GROMACS .gro file of C-alpha atoms in nm:
model
  128
    1MET     CA    1   7.997  16.663   6.868
    2SER     CA    2   7.849  16.819   6.511
    3ARG     CA    3   7.906  17.108   6.286
    4ARG     CA    4   7.630  17.274   6.108
    5PRO     CA    5   7.707  17.364   5.729
    6TYR     CA    6   7.726  17.775   5.708
    7VAL     CA    7   7.426  17.886   5.496
    8ARG     CA    8   7.486  18.236   5.348
    9PRO     CA    9   7.176  18.442   5.400
   10MET     CA   10   7.024  18.558   5.084
   11LYS     CA   11   6.787  18.842   5.091
   12ARG     CA   12   6.420  18.802   4.860
   13THR     CA   13   6.526  19.070   4.698
   14TRP     CA   14   6.873  19.026   4.600
   15TYR     CA   15   6.821  19.067   4.206
   16MET     CA   16   6.719  19.417   4.303
   17ASP     CA   17   7.114  19.481   4.437
   18HIS     CA   18   7.282  19.491   4.011
   19PRO     CA   19   7.125  19.606   3.716
   20PHE     CA   20   7.219  19.272   3.560
   21TYR     CA   21   7.018  19.095   3.797
   22ARG     CA   22   6.736  19.299   3.703
   23THR     CA   23   6.711  19.267   3.363
   24TYR     CA   24   6.759  18.915   3.403
   25MET     CA   25   6.483  18.903   3.635
   26ILE     CA   26   6.296  19.064   3.396
   27ARG     CA   27   6.409  18.865   3.094
   28GLU     CA   28   6.272  18.565   3.263
   29ALA     CA   29   5.898  18.701   3.389
   30THR     CA   30   5.856  18.766   3.014
   31CYS     CA   31   5.735  18.360   3.014
   32VAL     CA   32   5.468  18.383   3.207
   33PHE     CA   33   5.313  18.586   2.964
   34ASP     CA   34   5.436  18.410   2.658
   35ALA     CA   35   5.277  18.087   2.852
   36LEU     CA   36   4.921  18.253   2.894
   37TYR     CA   37   4.955  18.399   2.562
   38CYS     CA   38   5.003  17.995   2.461
   39ILE     CA   39   4.725  17.879   2.600
   40ASN     CA   40   4.516  18.151   2.482
   41LEU     CA   41   4.603  18.026   2.154
   42PHE     CA   42   4.515  17.636   2.235
   43PHE     CA   43   4.174  17.747   2.338
   44GLY     CA   44   4.156  17.925   1.999
   45ILE     CA   45   4.223  17.586   1.837
   46LEU     CA   46   4.008  17.394   2.049
   47GLN     CA   47   3.705  17.690   1.936
   48LEU     CA   48   3.788  17.612   1.571
   49SER     CA   49   3.777  17.247   1.606
   50ARG     CA   50   3.403  17.294   1.730
   51GLY     CA   51   3.262  17.506   1.499
   52GLU     CA   52   3.191  17.822   1.299
   53ASP     CA   53   2.977  17.960   1.612
   54ALA     CA   54   3.241  17.877   1.845
   55TRP     CA   55   3.499  18.014   1.648
   56GLN     CA   56   3.364  18.391   1.589
   57GLY     CA   57   3.315  18.374   1.944
   58TRP     CA   58   3.677  18.328   2.043
   59LEU     CA   59   3.740  18.572   1.765
   60SER     CA   60   3.530  18.825   1.916
   61PHE     CA   61   3.682  18.758   2.278
   62GLN     CA   62   3.994  18.843   2.127
   63ALA     CA   63   3.886  19.208   1.999
   64ASN     CA   64   3.796  19.305   2.379
   65PRO     CA   65   4.046  19.573   2.433
   66LEU     CA   66   4.162  19.394   2.737
   67MET     CA   67   4.268  19.103   2.509
   68ILE     CA   68   4.440  19.350   2.238
   69LEU     CA   69   4.649  19.523   2.537
   70PHE     CA   70   4.777  19.154   2.651
   71THR     CA   71   4.848  19.033   2.309
   72VAL     CA   72   5.043  19.415   2.300
   73VAL     CA   73   5.250  19.342   2.673
   74THR     CA   74   5.302  18.958   2.538
   75LEU     CA   75   5.444  19.148   2.196
   76GLY     CA   76   5.641  19.414   2.382
   77MET     CA   77   5.766  19.144   2.625
   78THR     CA   78   5.881  18.873   2.373
   79LEU     CA   79   6.105  19.095   2.204
   80PHE     CA   80   6.216  19.232   2.520
   81HIS     CA   81   6.353  18.880   2.575
   82ALA     CA   82   6.462  18.824   2.242
   83VAL     CA   83   6.651  19.147   2.176
   84THR     CA   84   6.873  19.061   2.541
   85TYR     CA   85   6.857  18.701   2.429
   86PHE     CA   86   7.040  18.798   2.139
   87ASP     CA   87   7.280  19.082   2.327
   88MET     CA   88   7.367  18.765   2.565
   89THR     CA   89   7.401  18.500   2.366
   90PRO     CA   90   7.805  18.616   2.230
   91ARG     CA   91   7.926  18.662   2.517
   92VAL     CA   92   7.752  18.300   2.662
   93LEU     CA   93   7.849  18.106   2.349
   94PRO     CA   94   8.183  18.216   2.184
   95GLN     CA   95   8.152  18.119   1.849
   96GLN     CA   96   8.539  18.037   1.679
   97ILE     CA   97   8.608  17.984   1.306
   98ARG     CA   98   9.007  17.981   1.273
   99LYS     CA   99   8.983  18.299   1.485
  100MET     CA  100   8.752  18.437   1.735
  101VAL     CA  101   8.481  18.627   1.570
  102ALA     CA  102   8.324  18.987   1.717
  103ASP     CA  103   7.995  18.964   1.932
  104ASN     CA  104   7.869  19.212   1.700
  105VAL     CA  105   7.902  19.044   1.392
  106VAL     CA  106   7.717  18.748   1.568
  107ASN     CA  107   7.443  18.950   1.681
  108LYS     CA  108   7.383  19.122   1.298
  109LEU     CA  109   7.374  18.723   1.238
  110MET     CA  110   7.158  18.622   1.457
  111TYR     CA  111   6.880  18.953   1.354
  112ALA     CA  112   6.966  18.843   1.029
  113GLY     CA  113   6.823  18.479   1.094
  114LEU     CA  114   6.497  18.656   1.236
  115ALA     CA  115   6.418  18.876   0.984
  116ALA     CA  116   6.443  18.570   0.718
  117VAL     CA  117   6.246  18.365   0.940
  118SER     CA  118   5.996  18.628   0.987
  119ALA     CA  119   5.997  18.706   0.608
  120ILE     CA  120   5.925  18.351   0.581
  121VAL     CA  121   5.663  18.324   0.801
  122LEU     CA  122   5.469  18.643   0.669
  123ALA     CA  123   5.503  18.541   0.321
  124ALA     CA  124   5.367  18.218   0.405
  125ALA     CA  125   5.061  18.383   0.596
  126VAL     CA  126   5.000  18.592   0.282
  127TRP     CA  127   5.084  18.279   0.030
  128PHE     CA  128   4.801  18.053   0.223
   0.00000   0.00000   0.00000
């Protein structure tokens, strides 16, 4: 006589039952847009290596209103991902320096680090 293990049934829409799970699934879905944008940039690098005409063609393709919309949507989703990641991190990775560091301190430090790195990248882009 064999006994089959119990497998709890799970609906396809399990993540819709709780707001935390919905936010989690949206955050994880943002990677699809980021991957597509990375592929777009990769093709831009390929066109740059092929010469001036190919590069100008890629730039004119980027000026297409649909590509501009895609870029804006991707930026929005990436910012959503970053904000939810920053809000989640102190709860997942508690920091201890002689005593527990408050969540809002960790969040502010992460945003300050993001601002510093963004300022360095922006300064480098303007400088060169």
